[in-house]
Amino acid sequence: MEPRLVGPGPYRATRLWNEIIELFRAEMPLRKHRCRFKSYERCFKASEAVDCLHELLGSNQNFGPEVTRNQTVKLLKKFLKNHVIEDIKGRWGKEDFQDDGHLYRFPPSSPLKPYPKKPSCAKEVIKFPDWNEPKAGTSQEHIPVKSVIMNSEMWYKRHSIAIGEVPACKLVFRRELTQRNIEEIWKSMTLSQLQKVLGLDSLDEVLDTKLVNSKHIVQNAYNVNKQGIVALEDKSKELPHWILSAMKCLANWPSCSDLKQPTYSGFERDVFKTIVDYFGQMKEPLLTFHFFDVFVSVLGLLQKHSKAVEALQISCLLLPPENRKRLQLLVRMMARISFNKDLPPLSDSVRTRTVMVQAFSRCILCSKDEMDLDELLAAKLVSFLMDNYQEILSVPSALKCSIEEYIVHLQRVQFQKSYPEVYRVRFPTPESEAVLFPEKTKQKPPILMWALKKPFQPFHRTRSFRM
């Protein structure tokens, strides 16, 4: 059975779970084994299962070679808990699977997870706010009108103008774009572009758009420093100074500006553990529970590098500013540590890059309800973030430019409706310019003599000359 790429869309985590189970059942060799003087047909050792599944995950483009043997054991524990496998006595339900010689087998029943049944969504078009609509609470009936005492002369003037029934007039509301309007434009166009990049008919299956805060998008786009890091308005949400100092120490090793040089062996590991403990105690991951399905969907685009980068750029723009800033600082530190050859190893058995992924994956991405593939999906995303963090965690310039151009266009249209005479003077049309500045009669260029000279044309005899 050939593995297939599971693209973006709803229930991607469930689809991946079923995909891996089908692959594992198809590829896992089943043989006859003996245990305690008794033979068991069609079973496998725990260590054989780890070998097989680890190889499958490493060669699968949905996961890749970053998957470790330890992560594979954790997944097999979940297989045992969810009755994907059982021991030779038919026991399951506990995560007591170990990488050893115990015997396991596949149950006869199908362990695949069903997909939630939801009504199919038609293709959704993100709605843009209508700026000509009256504000909430304003209606035609509640507009105060000054009463007029009618006399015979006024009555005659009014009714001598119109012939027949005069249609009712509708008030036209003209108002300037407010900051709230601009924020809603940013939200609408950002979500519209995200839906386009993901190739989905609707975002409803992966995101509740009502919970997307338009203020966060605008703040992330404009409140940034020279390095592109978000500048928070609420300083109480900044990282503690001692954590920032610890992160700078490892990121710039051995040039520690905030801390003195270490005086004992293993200092760098203690600093690293301090950072891991701080981010590990957060109640919610940096990418938030609400956006979990969005980021899992983006993982389906990793084979298309440019689309994956764009989708992550837009998705990270939706985050609360404090989360986005912490993500920027953390991933930048992780990338610098991974490529810093001067930093002593942070583990005796695992390379530094893998240590980074294992230590911070869960504090970056995880679901509110424990998912079976949380750890593997988070590791895949974090690895891609580390490799492309400068581009992903910057403001998408093309999106920003298109939104700004659209806002300028709307402002000009509103100005034209509100002040047509002033607009006509400030922004003349080609027709009005022609009236104000008539062009002089253009003289035709002189006919060149050489143009009159035609090459010799041979005489052609026509029918009229025939005898």
Short mmCIF file of N, CA and C in Angstrom, two decimals, residues 128-262:
data_model
loop_
_atom_site.label_atom_id
_atom_site.label_comp_id
_atom_site.label_asym_id
_atom_site.label_seq_id
_atom_site.Cartn_x
_atom_site.Cartn_y
_atom_site.Cartn_z
N PHE A 128 -17.77 41.23 2.49
CA PHE A 128 -17.15 42.48 2.85
C PHE A 128 -18.21 43.41 3.41
N PRO A 129 -17.86 44.21 4.42
CA PRO A 129 -18.84 45.12 5.00
C PRO A 129 -19.34 46.13 3.98
N ASP A 130 -20.63 46.50 4.08
CA ASP A 130 -21.23 47.50 3.20
C ASP A 130 -21.22 48.84 3.92
N TRP A 131 -20.40 49.77 3.40
CA TRP A 131 -20.19 51.03 4.12
C TRP A 131 -21.35 51.99 3.95
N ASN A 132 -22.28 51.72 3.01
CA ASN A 132 -23.41 52.61 2.80
C ASN A 132 -24.59 52.28 3.68
N GLU A 133 -24.50 51.19 4.41
CA GLU A 133 -25.58 50.83 5.32
C GLU A 133 -25.59 51.76 6.52
N PRO A 134 -26.79 52.12 7.03
CA PRO A 134 -26.83 52.98 8.22
C PRO A 134 -26.28 52.26 9.43
N LYS A 135 -25.79 53.02 10.38
CA LYS A 135 -25.27 52.45 11.61
C LYS A 135 -26.37 51.75 12.39
N ALA A 136 -25.97 50.83 13.24
CA ALA A 136 -26.93 50.08 14.03
C ALA A 136 -27.76 51.03 14.88
N GLY A 137 -29.08 50.79 14.89
CA GLY A 137 -29.96 51.63 15.70
C GLY A 137 -30.52 52.82 14.94
N THR A 138 -30.10 53.00 13.67
CA THR A 138 -30.60 54.11 12.87
C THR A 138 -31.54 53.58 11.82
N SER A 139 -32.73 54.17 11.71
CA SER A 139 -33.68 53.73 10.70
C SER A 139 -34.43 54.93 10.15
N GLN A 140 -35.11 54.73 9.03
CA GLN A 140 -35.85 55.80 8.40
C GLN A 140 -36.96 56.33 9.32
N GLU A 141 -37.58 55.41 10.08
CA GLU A 141 -38.73 55.80 10.88
C GLU A 141 -38.35 56.66 12.08
N HIS A 142 -37.11 56.54 12.58
CA HIS A 142 -36.73 57.21 13.81
C HIS A 142 -35.92 58.48 13.56
N ILE A 143 -35.82 58.92 12.28
CA ILE A 143 -35.10 60.17 12.00
C ILE A 143 -36.02 61.34 12.33
N PRO A 144 -35.58 62.26 13.20
CA PRO A 144 -36.46 63.38 13.59
C PRO A 144 -36.72 64.31 12.40
N VAL A 145 -38.00 64.65 12.20
CA VAL A 145 -38.40 65.56 11.11
C VAL A 145 -39.19 66.70 11.71
N LYS A 146 -38.83 67.92 11.34
CA LYS A 146 -39.51 69.10 11.87
C LYS A 146 -40.88 69.25 11.22
N SER A 147 -41.90 69.39 12.05
CA SER A 147 -43.26 69.50 11.51
C SER A 147 -43.45 70.85 10.80
N VAL A 148 -44.22 70.83 9.73
CA VAL A 148 -44.46 72.04 8.93
C VAL A 148 -45.95 72.31 8.88
N ILE A 149 -46.33 73.57 9.14
CA ILE A 149 -47.73 73.98 9.05
C ILE A 149 -48.03 74.36 7.62
N MET A 150 -48.93 73.65 6.99
CA MET A 150 -49.25 73.85 5.59
C MET A 150 -50.33 74.92 5.43
N ASN A 151 -50.05 75.90 4.57
CA ASN A 151 -51.09 76.84 4.17
C ASN A 151 -51.43 76.62 2.70
N SER A 152 -52.37 77.35 2.17
CA SER A 152 -52.84 77.11 0.80
C SER A 152 -51.75 77.38 -0.23
N GLU A 153 -50.94 78.42 0.01
CA GLU A 153 -49.89 78.76 -0.96
C GLU A 153 -48.82 77.67 -1.01
N MET A 154 -48.39 77.19 0.16
CA MET A 154 -47.36 76.15 0.21
C MET A 154 -47.89 74.85 -0.39
N TRP A 155 -49.15 74.57 -0.11
CA TRP A 155 -49.75 73.35 -0.67
C TRP A 155 -49.78 73.43 -2.18
N TYR A 156 -50.11 74.61 -2.75
CA TYR A 156 -50.19 74.78 -4.19
C TYR A 156 -48.80 74.61 -4.83
N LYS A 157 -47.77 75.19 -4.17
CA LYS A 157 -46.42 75.09 -4.71
C LYS A 157 -45.93 73.64 -4.76
N ARG A 158 -46.24 72.91 -3.73
CA ARG A 158 -45.77 71.53 -3.67
C ARG A 158 -46.46 70.65 -4.71
N HIS A 159 -47.75 70.83 -4.88
CA HIS A 159 -48.50 69.93 -5.74
C HIS A 159 -48.53 70.38 -7.19
N SER A 160 -48.08 71.61 -7.45
CA SER A 160 -48.03 72.05 -8.84
C SER A 160 -46.75 71.58 -9.53
N ILE A 161 -45.78 71.10 -8.74
CA ILE A 161 -44.51 70.63 -9.31
C ILE A 161 -44.66 69.22 -9.85
N ALA A 162 -45.22 68.35 -9.05
CA ALA A 162 -45.28 66.94 -9.41
C ALA A 162 -46.56 66.62 -10.15
N ILE A 163 -46.49 65.76 -11.08
CA ILE A 163 -47.66 65.27 -11.80
C ILE A 163 -47.80 63.80 -11.45
N GLY A 164 -48.88 63.47 -10.91
CA GLY A 164 -49.07 62.09 -10.50
C GLY A 164 -48.51 61.87 -9.11
N GLU A 165 -48.28 60.59 -8.80
CA GLU A 165 -47.81 60.22 -7.46
C GLU A 165 -46.30 60.36 -7.37
N VAL A 166 -45.84 61.00 -6.31
CA VAL A 166 -44.41 61.19 -6.10
C VAL A 166 -43.87 60.01 -5.31
N PRO A 167 -42.85 59.31 -5.82
CA PRO A 167 -42.31 58.17 -5.06
C PRO A 167 -41.64 58.61 -3.77
N ALA A 168 -41.68 57.73 -2.78
CA ALA A 168 -41.07 58.05 -1.49
C ALA A 168 -39.57 58.17 -1.63
N CYS A 169 -38.99 59.13 -0.92
CA CYS A 169 -37.54 59.36 -0.98
C CYS A 169 -36.84 58.49 0.06
N LYS A 170 -35.68 58.04 -0.32
CA LYS A 170 -34.86 57.25 0.61
C LYS A 170 -33.60 58.03 0.94
N LEU A 171 -33.31 58.13 2.22
CA LEU A 171 -32.12 58.85 2.63
C LEU A 171 -30.88 58.06 2.28
N VAL A 172 -29.88 58.74 1.78
CA VAL A 172 -28.61 58.11 1.45
C VAL A 172 -27.61 58.46 2.54
N PHE A 173 -27.08 57.44 3.21
CA PHE A 173 -26.12 57.65 4.28
C PHE A 173 -24.71 57.68 3.70
N ARG A 174 -23.99 58.73 3.94
CA ARG A 174 -22.62 58.86 3.50
C ARG A 174 -21.75 59.13 4.72
N ARG A 175 -20.83 58.25 4.97
CA ARG A 175 -19.98 58.43 6.13
C ARG A 175 -18.57 57.99 5.82
N GLU A 176 -17.63 58.54 6.56
CA GLU A 176 -16.23 58.22 6.34
C GLU A 176 -15.91 56.83 6.90
N LEU A 177 -14.86 56.20 6.37
CA LEU A 177 -14.42 54.92 6.90
C LEU A 177 -13.82 55.12 8.28
N THR A 178 -14.31 54.36 9.23
CA THR A 178 -13.80 54.45 10.60
C THR A 178 -12.69 53.42 10.79
N GLN A 179 -12.03 53.49 11.93
CA GLN A 179 -11.01 52.49 12.27
C GLN A 179 -11.61 51.10 12.34
N ARG A 180 -12.82 51.01 12.82
CA ARG A 180 -13.51 49.71 12.88
C ARG A 180 -13.74 49.16 11.47
N ASN A 181 -14.14 50.05 10.55
CA ASN A 181 -14.32 49.62 9.17
C ASN A 181 -13.03 49.07 8.58
N ILE A 182 -11.94 49.76 8.83
CA ILE A 182 -10.64 49.35 8.30
C ILE A 182 -10.23 47.99 8.89
N GLU A 183 -10.47 47.80 10.18
CA GLU A 183 -10.15 46.51 10.81
C GLU A 183 -10.98 45.38 10.21
N GLU A 184 -12.26 45.64 9.91
CA GLU A 184 -13.10 44.61 9.31
C GLU A 184 -12.66 44.29 7.88
N ILE A 185 -12.16 45.30 7.17
CA ILE A 185 -11.62 45.05 5.83
C ILE A 185 -10.42 44.12 5.93
N TRP A 186 -9.54 44.40 6.88
CA TRP A 186 -8.36 43.55 7.08
C TRP A 186 -8.78 42.12 7.38
N LYS A 187 -9.76 41.96 8.24
CA LYS A 187 -10.21 40.62 8.60
C LYS A 187 -10.80 39.89 7.40
N SER A 188 -11.68 40.57 6.66
CA SER A 188 -12.36 39.94 5.53
C SER A 188 -11.37 39.52 4.45
N MET A 189 -10.45 40.42 4.09
CA MET A 189 -9.52 40.12 3.00
C MET A 189 -8.47 39.10 3.44
N THR A 190 -8.08 39.12 4.71
CA THR A 190 -7.12 38.13 5.21
C THR A 190 -7.71 36.73 5.20
N LEU A 191 -8.94 36.59 5.70
CA LEU A 191 -9.59 35.29 5.70
C LEU A 191 -9.88 34.80 4.29
N SER A 192 -10.23 35.71 3.41
CA SER A 192 -10.49 35.35 2.02
C SER A 192 -9.23 34.79 1.36
N GLN A 193 -8.09 35.42 1.63
CA GLN A 193 -6.83 34.93 1.05
C GLN A 193 -6.42 33.60 1.65
N LEU A 194 -6.67 33.42 2.96
CA LEU A 194 -6.35 32.14 3.61
C LEU A 194 -7.18 31.02 3.01
N GLN A 195 -8.44 31.27 2.79
CA GLN A 195 -9.31 30.26 2.18
C GLN A 195 -8.83 29.91 0.78
N LYS A 196 -8.37 30.91 0.05
CA LYS A 196 -7.88 30.68 -1.32
C LYS A 196 -6.60 29.85 -1.31
N VAL A 197 -5.66 30.17 -0.41
CA VAL A 197 -4.39 29.45 -0.37
C VAL A 197 -4.59 28.00 0.06
N LEU A 198 -5.49 27.78 1.02
CA LEU A 198 -5.76 26.41 1.49
C LEU A 198 -6.56 25.62 0.47
N GLY A 199 -7.18 26.31 -0.48
CA GLY A 199 -7.97 25.62 -1.50
C GLY A 199 -9.25 25.03 -0.97
N LEU A 200 -9.87 25.70 0.02
CA LEU A 200 -11.10 25.20 0.64
C LEU A 200 -12.31 25.97 0.12
N ASP A 201 -13.46 25.28 0.06
CA ASP A 201 -14.70 25.96 -0.31
C ASP A 201 -15.22 26.82 0.83
N SER A 202 -14.84 26.47 2.05
CA SER A 202 -15.28 27.23 3.21
C SER A 202 -14.28 27.03 4.34
N LEU A 203 -14.13 28.05 5.19
CA LEU A 203 -13.26 27.96 6.36
C LEU A 203 -14.00 27.42 7.57
N ASP A 204 -15.31 27.22 7.45
CA ASP A 204 -16.12 26.83 8.60
C ASP A 204 -15.67 25.52 9.23
N GLU A 205 -15.15 24.59 8.41
CA GLU A 205 -14.77 23.29 8.93
C GLU A 205 -13.47 23.33 9.73
N VAL A 206 -12.66 24.37 9.54
CA VAL A 206 -11.37 24.44 10.23
C VAL A 206 -11.25 25.65 11.14
N LEU A 207 -12.21 26.59 11.08
CA LEU A 207 -12.07 27.82 11.84
C LEU A 207 -13.42 28.47 12.06
N ASP A 208 -13.66 28.92 13.29
CA ASP A 208 -14.83 29.74 13.58
C ASP A 208 -14.43 31.19 13.36
N THR A 209 -14.79 31.74 12.22
CA THR A 209 -14.34 33.08 11.84
C THR A 209 -14.87 34.17 12.77
N LYS A 210 -15.95 33.88 13.48
CA LYS A 210 -16.49 34.89 14.40
C LYS A 210 -15.53 35.15 15.57
N LEU A 211 -14.67 34.19 15.87
CA LEU A 211 -13.73 34.35 16.98
C LEU A 211 -12.42 34.99 16.56
N VAL A 212 -12.27 35.29 15.27
CA VAL A 212 -11.07 35.97 14.79
C VAL A 212 -11.18 37.45 15.13
N ASN A 213 -10.19 37.97 15.85
CA ASN A 213 -10.20 39.36 16.30
C ASN A 213 -9.53 40.24 15.25
N SER A 214 -10.31 41.15 14.66
CA SER A 214 -9.77 42.02 13.60
C SER A 214 -8.70 42.98 14.14
N LYS A 215 -8.81 43.38 15.40
CA LYS A 215 -7.80 44.27 15.99
C LYS A 215 -6.44 43.59 16.05
N HIS A 216 -6.43 42.30 16.35
CA HIS A 216 -5.17 41.57 16.43
C HIS A 216 -4.45 41.57 15.08
N ILE A 217 -5.21 41.41 14.01
CA ILE A 217 -4.60 41.37 12.67
C ILE A 217 -3.92 42.70 12.36
N VAL A 218 -4.62 43.80 12.63
CA VAL A 218 -4.08 45.13 12.33
C VAL A 218 -2.86 45.43 13.21
N GLN A 219 -2.93 45.07 14.48
CA GLN A 219 -1.79 45.29 15.38
C GLN A 219 -0.58 44.50 14.93
N ASN A 220 -0.78 43.26 14.53
CA ASN A 220 0.34 42.43 14.08
C ASN A 220 0.95 42.94 12.78
N ALA A 221 0.13 43.62 11.98
CA ALA A 221 0.61 44.12 10.69
C ALA A 221 1.37 45.43 10.81
N TYR A 222 1.03 46.27 11.78
CA TYR A 222 1.60 47.61 11.84
C TYR A 222 2.45 47.89 13.08
N ASN A 223 2.12 47.27 14.21
CA ASN A 223 2.88 47.54 15.44
C ASN A 223 4.10 46.62 15.52
N VAL A 224 5.10 46.90 14.73
CA VAL A 224 6.31 46.07 14.71
C VAL A 224 7.54 46.96 14.80
N ASN A 225 8.63 46.38 15.32
CA ASN A 225 9.88 47.13 15.40
C ASN A 225 10.72 46.89 14.15
N LYS A 226 11.96 47.36 14.17
CA LYS A 226 12.83 47.25 12.99
C LYS A 226 13.14 45.81 12.63
N GLN A 227 13.13 44.92 13.63
CA GLN A 227 13.41 43.51 13.38
C GLN A 227 12.16 42.73 12.97
N GLY A 228 11.00 43.43 12.89
CA GLY A 228 9.76 42.76 12.51
C GLY A 228 9.04 42.11 13.67
N ILE A 229 9.54 42.30 14.91
CA ILE A 229 8.91 41.73 16.10
C ILE A 229 7.75 42.61 16.54
N VAL A 230 6.65 42.00 16.94
CA VAL A 230 5.47 42.75 17.38
C VAL A 230 5.80 43.60 18.61
N ALA A 231 5.36 44.85 18.59
CA ALA A 231 5.49 45.74 19.75
C ALA A 231 4.15 45.77 20.48
N LEU A 232 4.12 45.26 21.70
CA LEU A 232 2.87 45.14 22.44
C LEU A 232 2.45 46.48 23.03
N GLU A 233 1.15 46.75 22.98
CA GLU A 233 0.62 47.95 23.62
C GLU A 233 0.51 47.75 25.12
N ASP A 234 0.16 46.53 25.54
CA ASP A 234 0.06 46.21 26.96
C ASP A 234 1.39 45.60 27.43
N LYS A 235 2.19 46.39 28.10
CA LYS A 235 3.53 45.93 28.52
C LYS A 235 3.48 44.85 29.58
N SER A 236 2.35 44.68 30.24
CA SER A 236 2.25 43.64 31.27
C SER A 236 2.26 42.23 30.65
N LYS A 237 2.04 42.13 29.34
CA LYS A 237 2.02 40.85 28.66
C LYS A 237 3.37 40.49 28.05
N GLU A 238 4.38 41.30 28.31
CA GLU A 238 5.72 41.00 27.81
C GLU A 238 6.32 39.81 28.56
N LEU A 239 7.28 39.15 27.93
CA LEU A 239 8.01 38.09 28.61
C LEU A 239 8.81 38.67 29.77
N PRO A 240 8.95 37.93 30.88
CA PRO A 240 9.78 38.42 32.00
C PRO A 240 11.21 38.66 31.55
N HIS A 241 11.84 39.63 32.17
CA HIS A 241 13.21 40.00 31.77
C HIS A 241 14.17 38.83 31.93
N TRP A 242 13.99 38.03 32.97
CA TRP A 242 14.94 36.94 33.22
C TRP A 242 14.83 35.85 32.17
N ILE A 243 13.61 35.66 31.60
CA ILE A 243 13.45 34.69 30.52
C ILE A 243 14.09 35.22 29.23
N LEU A 244 13.86 36.50 28.97
CA LEU A 244 14.48 37.11 27.80
C LEU A 244 16.00 37.02 27.87
N SER A 245 16.56 37.27 29.06
CA SER A 245 18.01 37.19 29.24
C SER A 245 18.52 35.77 29.00
N ALA A 246 17.76 34.79 29.50
CA ALA A 246 18.17 33.39 29.30
C ALA A 246 18.11 33.01 27.82
N MET A 247 17.07 33.47 27.11
CA MET A 247 16.93 33.16 25.69
C MET A 247 18.04 33.83 24.87
N LYS A 248 18.36 35.07 25.21
CA LYS A 248 19.44 35.76 24.50
C LYS A 248 20.79 35.09 24.76
N CYS A 249 20.96 34.59 25.97
CA CYS A 249 22.22 33.95 26.33
C CYS A 249 22.50 32.74 25.43
N LEU A 250 21.49 31.87 25.25
CA LEU A 250 21.70 30.69 24.42
C LEU A 250 21.69 31.02 22.93
N ALA A 251 20.86 31.98 22.53
CA ALA A 251 20.78 32.34 21.12
C ALA A 251 22.08 32.97 20.63
N ASN A 252 22.76 33.72 21.51
CA ASN A 252 23.98 34.43 21.12
C ASN A 252 25.25 33.78 21.68
N TRP A 253 25.15 32.56 22.13
CA TRP A 253 26.29 31.88 22.74
C TRP A 253 27.49 31.85 21.79
N PRO A 254 28.70 32.14 22.28
CA PRO A 254 29.11 32.38 23.68
C PRO A 254 29.10 33.84 24.07
N SER A 255 28.54 34.72 23.21
CA SER A 255 28.50 36.16 23.52
C SER A 255 27.26 36.48 24.33
N CYS A 256 27.31 36.23 25.62
CA CYS A 256 26.17 36.51 26.51
C CYS A 256 26.26 37.94 27.00
N SER A 257 25.39 38.79 26.53
CA SER A 257 25.46 40.20 26.90
C SER A 257 24.82 40.47 28.26
N ASP A 258 23.72 39.73 28.56
CA ASP A 258 23.00 40.00 29.81
C ASP A 258 23.51 39.19 30.99
N LEU A 259 24.21 38.12 30.71
CA LEU A 259 24.69 37.26 31.79
C LEU A 259 26.21 37.15 31.74
N LYS A 260 26.81 36.92 32.90
CA LYS A 260 28.25 36.71 32.95
C LYS A 260 28.59 35.33 32.42
N GLN A 261 29.80 35.14 32.01
CA GLN A 261 30.22 33.85 31.49
C GLN A 261 30.04 32.77 32.56
N PRO A 262 29.66 31.55 32.16
CA PRO A 262 29.44 30.47 33.14
C PRO A 262 30.74 30.10 33.84
#
